[in-house]
Each structure stands twice: as structure tokens, then as C-alpha cells.
Amino acid sequence: MTRDIDSEREEKLPDGGTAAGDDQVALDPWGSATVADYRKLFEEFGIEEFDELLEEVPDPHYLMRRGVIFGHRDYRRVAEAMRNDEPFAALSGFMPTGDPHIGHKLVFDELIWHQQQGGDTYGLIADLEAHSARGLSWDEIDEHARDYLLSLVALGFDPEEGTLYRQSENRELQDLAFELGSKANFSELENIYGFSGETDVAHMQSVVTQMADICYPQLDEPKPTVIPVGPDQDPHVRLARDLAARMRYFGVTEAYASFELTDAERIHVAAAYQNRESYAEEPERPRCEEAAEWLADVRDATDPVVAGTIDKLDNAGMEPLRPRVRFLDRNATDEAFEALVEAVDGEKRVFEEHVDSFDLSREEAEELSREVEVDHGGYGFVPPSSIYHRFMTGLTGGKMSSSVPASHISLLDDPEEGYDKVKAATTGGRETAEKQRELGGQADECPVYELYAYLLAGDDDEFAKEVYDECVGGERLCGGCKEQAAELMEQFLEEHQEKREEAEELLEDLDMELDSPRK
Ligand code: TRP
Ligand code: SF4
């Protein structure tokens, strides 16, 4: 989700870039919310491009169609569940540190859309995080929490179908946080978040709480779950994916003999297996040592991975190479392990801490391991997925920030104030009308165009495109363009605020404490 803090550590440059320099990419959940170069997120952090799976998403949201949602992790499995009418979930959280603004609306809309697509949808108030990581008092938290919930419901979230909770009130969540905490240690938090000896324990606790939030939709049954957030939250998503995997009873891997392989080593062994005809005395039974010899011939044996692979194969000597899927016992009880052994159909070999199956496919094995786990009291978590949206540019240029009122439009702003802020916004226009007609405006660098694309044009792609084309074609001048945007904004705020009033009632019916007993 959109960050709502200004980092004191980075100074704004006139172009709205950051003093940290343009090649720096940092993803800091409690730091600055700028991203200098979205492409780097793909290369450096392994976030995948959303565009590549757009076609797999049924009836995609306009934020997806317009590239505002630009990246994802593992969203394919969520899209697949959606297409096949299988259960899936969506969850996001809001730190109640200020007014909800049009940046948060992106996440509200993403949740609501997933709910409308049939997802089991959760919105949570991260009050423990706001209290521990930002030092907000419980009174302040209560006030803002209410405002977030009202806007979420006013925009279309159905609280009867979905689930809303606050972290501080959710005992089940806190129990899950405690359990997940047993799978993470301090060095890891130090590496991921830069925590140090000075970091207070409650802040660390808010991290495991968020891990529990992310897994929470799967407490009843495992299912694909998407976490729509801003890319600053990606460190949390990565850790949650790791912890979810560490909770699993069994790990499923592929192997070729009795010994374990790393992913890098497996590639070499797979190649050796593929080429068995060329070196094995009995090609149906290629021996490990023969494969080692072949690898030493055709690969660079000074490469440490190759050398390590050759060593392992040599040690296994005459053992034949045979592809198999392996179930590793990670956290299983004895009964669960035995039940798994029992459930593996076809040829298998049972070892102390693993079972090898020669007939199951990887997918069948994954499914079986989850089934046995769930039958024996485990969670069987599916790794949580995420989608990432671009941060909105501030109306004054630079980044949008809660602490700079002119840079953003709060969902609580007076409609006229919203109108005025749009009228005063920076644009991608040229110095004179004449130049604008000649060269066209720079819609791609215009915060006003963003307002159209992210919000004002709503689902109407044609309208968004018209604004864009007219702008870059020189037919649209900034004065009129801003007037139109300002009027639309005023209208949007008026309607939204009316709906907020209607939502008051729904909120009263919620099974949620809106006034925290913690004072
Ligand atoms: N850390 C998030 C923020 O800073 C809030 C949050 C808490 C959250 N738990 C979550 C977001 C779970 C997504 C999923 O805004
Ligand atoms: Fe921006 Fe509109 Fe001006 Fe184009 S015409 S630069 S979209 S304000």
C-alpha cells in the first residue's frame, strides 16, 4: 500500500527524485516511498511484470489494464483460482497514522475488486504496528481506524461477505504470529529490515504480526491469497513466503539419487541424466560415477558448483541415477510422516527423514503433501502472492505524502478543497499555450494525468485515452484540463463523503471494537 510517511533521511531534489541517487533501489517498509526505477525491482528483487499475465486475469481491473499495477509475485495461482472458480483470498492492511487519501484508494479498490471476483477478502487495521513502529497513541489510532474503515466500506467493500479486523483485537492472529515467530530469528530481521540492537521488541513483534496477517486468510484452509500493496511492502511479502514454507510439514523437491542437491547442482545432474546414452554402460541404469566422469569432461570442473556436483556423484559410486520426487520431513509428526508414506502410490523408497516416489509427478506430490498435512492438523499454507501498484506522484511534484497536505487529496478533504488542490497542481504542460499546441503536453510526467488514469476516469478506458491523446497531441491545454479534473475530483469527493455517511451504520453493526480499551 502507499506509504504515508516522509523520510527525513532523503532530501527532495527539484525534479522530485531523491538525494539517494537514481540507481539506488531500496525497499524499506518504514522509510521513503519513492521508487526511482520500477524496472530495477524486477531485476534486483525478482518481482515479476504484471503485464505478462494480464491475459490470464478474468476481466482485469482498470488499474491492471493501465499498468498502475505493474508487478506481482506468484499471482498466477490466484488468477487461475479465479478462472476456475476455486477458493482464493485477498488481504491488505492499513496503518492508521493519518487520513486515508487517494493513494490508499488504490488498495481499497484492489481489495474490493477481488471481493467482487469472488475472493474471500480481508481488510485489517494495523494498529499494533502504528503503535509500535510509529508511536501513535490509541486515541489517534481509533480515530484514523474509523476513517479507513468508513472509506473502504463507502467505496464498495462488503463487510458482511468479507472480514475486517484490527490486529490488537484478534487473538487468533496473535497466536499465529507467535507460531510464525518461532520460524524467524533476529539475524534475519536484521538483514531484511536493518534492525539493530536498538530496535525495540514491540517493533519486531509488529513484523511477526504482519506475517500472521498475510497468512490469516488460510487459517481455515489453504488457498491462493493475494496481498495488494505498494512495493515498499515487498520485504514483508518475501519473509511471509519464507515463513509460510518453513511451517510446512513436508518439503517437496526433485532428486536423482539418495543424496540431496541444490537447485544449481540439480541442473547439472539433470543434464547428465539426459545424456546418459552417451556414456552409460547400461543406459537404463546410468551410474552416479559415470555421470561424474561425463560432467568432468564436458563442464568446467573449476566451477565450484560443478566440482561440488561431481563430488556428490562420485561419493554415490555405483548407485544408479533415477529421477524421483522427494518428500522431506520438515515439521511433520510421526503419525503424519507415516500417513504420508502410506499415501504415496506406486514405487517408493522410505528413508529416515524422507520418502522418494518414482511414480508421482511434482504437482501430485505437492498436492498429496498438503492433503496429509492438513489432515494431521497442519496449515498447509500456499505461498502468499502479491501485486504491486505504482506510487502516485504528489500534486506538487515529488512524492505524494500524508505530511504535505498540498501533495495529496485526502478522502476527507472538503470537495472544494479538493477542487482547489487539483487547480493548483503541477502539470506536464509547456511554458506557453503556443508551445503546447506545437509540441503537445507531457502526459507521462503529469500528476493531473495520473489523477485521470488512477481515479477520475474510473473504468472508462476510452476517456483516459482521450485525455492522453489530446494532451500529447497538443489539442488539450492545461487550464481546461485541470478545470475538468478539478470538477471531477470535487464530484468524487462529494459522492464519496455521502457514502461514508451511509457506511456509518454498517460500521456500527460490525463485530469490531472501534474504541480501543487500550489507553
Ligand atoms: N505494514 C503495512 C503498512 O505499513 C500495514 C500492514 C499490516 C499490512 N499488515 C499487513 C499490509 C498485511 C498488507 C498485509 O502500511
Ligand atoms: Fe497534464 Fe492535462 Fe496539461 Fe496534459 S493537458 S500536461 S494531462 S494538465
CSV table of N, CA, C and O and ligand atoms in Angstrom, one decimal, residues 427-429 436 441-443 446 448-449 467 471 476-478 481-482, ligand 2:
chain,number,residue,atom,x,y,z
A,427,THR,N,1.8,20.5,-13.6
A,427,THR,CA,1.4,19.7,-14.8
A,427,THR,C,2.6,19.3,-15.6
A,427,THR,O,3.7,19.7,-15.3
A,428,GLY,N,2.3,18.6,-16.6
A,428,GLY,CA,3.4,18.3,-17.6
A,428,GLY,C,3.2,19.2,-18.8
A,428,GLY,O,3.6,18.8,-19.9
A,429,GLY,N,2.7,20.4,-18.6
A,429,GLY,CA,2.5,21.3,-19.7
A,429,GLY,C,3.7,22.1,-20.1
A,429,GLY,O,4.7,22.1,-19.4
A,436,GLN,N,2.5,24.4,-26.3
A,436,GLN,CA,1.8,23.2,-26.0
A,436,GLN,C,1.1,22.7,-27.3
A,436,GLN,O,1.0,21.5,-27.5
A,441,GLY,N,1.5,18.2,-24.7
A,441,GLY,CA,1.9,18.2,-23.3
A,441,GLY,C,2.6,16.9,-23.0
A,441,GLY,O,2.7,16.0,-23.8
A,442,GLN,N,3.2,16.8,-21.8
A,442,GLN,CA,3.9,15.6,-21.4
A,442,GLN,C,3.0,14.9,-20.3
A,442,GLN,O,3.2,14.9,-19.1
A,443,ALA,N,2.0,14.1,-20.9
A,443,ALA,CA,1.1,13.4,-20.0
A,443,ALA,C,1.8,12.4,-19.1
A,443,ALA,O,1.4,12.2,-17.9
A,446,CYS,N,2.8,14.0,-15.9
A,446,CYS,CA,1.9,15.0,-15.4
A,446,CYS,C,1.0,14.4,-14.2
A,446,CYS,O,0.3,13.4,-14.5
A,448,VAL,N,-1.6,15.5,-13.0
A,448,VAL,CA,-3.0,15.6,-13.3
A,448,VAL,C,-3.4,14.5,-14.2
A,448,VAL,O,-4.5,13.9,-14.0
A,449,TYR,N,-2.6,14.1,-15.2
A,449,TYR,CA,-3.0,13.0,-16.0
A,449,TYR,C,-3.1,11.7,-15.1
A,449,TYR,O,-4.0,10.9,-15.3
A,467,VAL,N,-8.0,11.8,-23.0
A,467,VAL,CA,-7.2,12.8,-22.3
A,467,VAL,C,-5.8,12.7,-22.7
A,467,VAL,O,-5.1,13.7,-23.0
A,471,CYS,N,-3.8,15.4,-25.0
A,471,CYS,CA,-2.7,16.1,-24.3
A,471,CYS,C,-1.4,16.1,-25.2
A,471,CYS,O,-0.9,17.1,-25.5
A,476,ARG,N,-5.1,19.6,-26.1
A,476,ARG,CA,-5.6,19.9,-24.8
A,476,ARG,C,-4.7,20.8,-24.1
A,476,ARG,O,-3.5,20.7,-24.1
A,477,LEU,N,-5.2,21.9,-23.5
A,477,LEU,CA,-4.4,22.8,-22.7
A,477,LEU,C,-4.6,22.6,-21.2
A,477,LEU,O,-5.7,22.2,-20.8
A,478,CYS,N,-3.6,22.9,-20.5
A,478,CYS,CA,-3.6,22.6,-19.1
A,478,CYS,C,-4.8,23.2,-18.3
A,478,CYS,O,-5.4,22.6,-17.4
A,481,CYS,N,-7.9,21.4,-18.9
A,481,CYS,CA,-7.7,20.0,-18.4
A,481,CYS,C,-7.8,19.9,-16.9
A,481,CYS,O,-8.5,19.0,-16.4
A,482,LYS,N,-7.2,20.9,-16.3
A,482,LYS,CA,-7.3,20.9,-14.8
A,482,LYS,C,-8.7,21.3,-14.3
A,482,LYS,O,-9.1,20.7,-13.3
B,2,SF4,FE1,-1.4,17.4,-17.8
B,2,SF4,FE2,-3.7,17.9,-18.8
B,2,SF4,FE3,-1.7,19.6,-19.1
B,2,SF4,FE4,-1.7,17.3,-20.4
B,2,SF4,S1,-3.1,19.0,-20.7
B,2,SF4,S2,0.0,18.2,-19.3
B,2,SF4,S3,-2.6,16.0,-18.9
B,2,SF4,S4,-2.7,19.0,-17.2
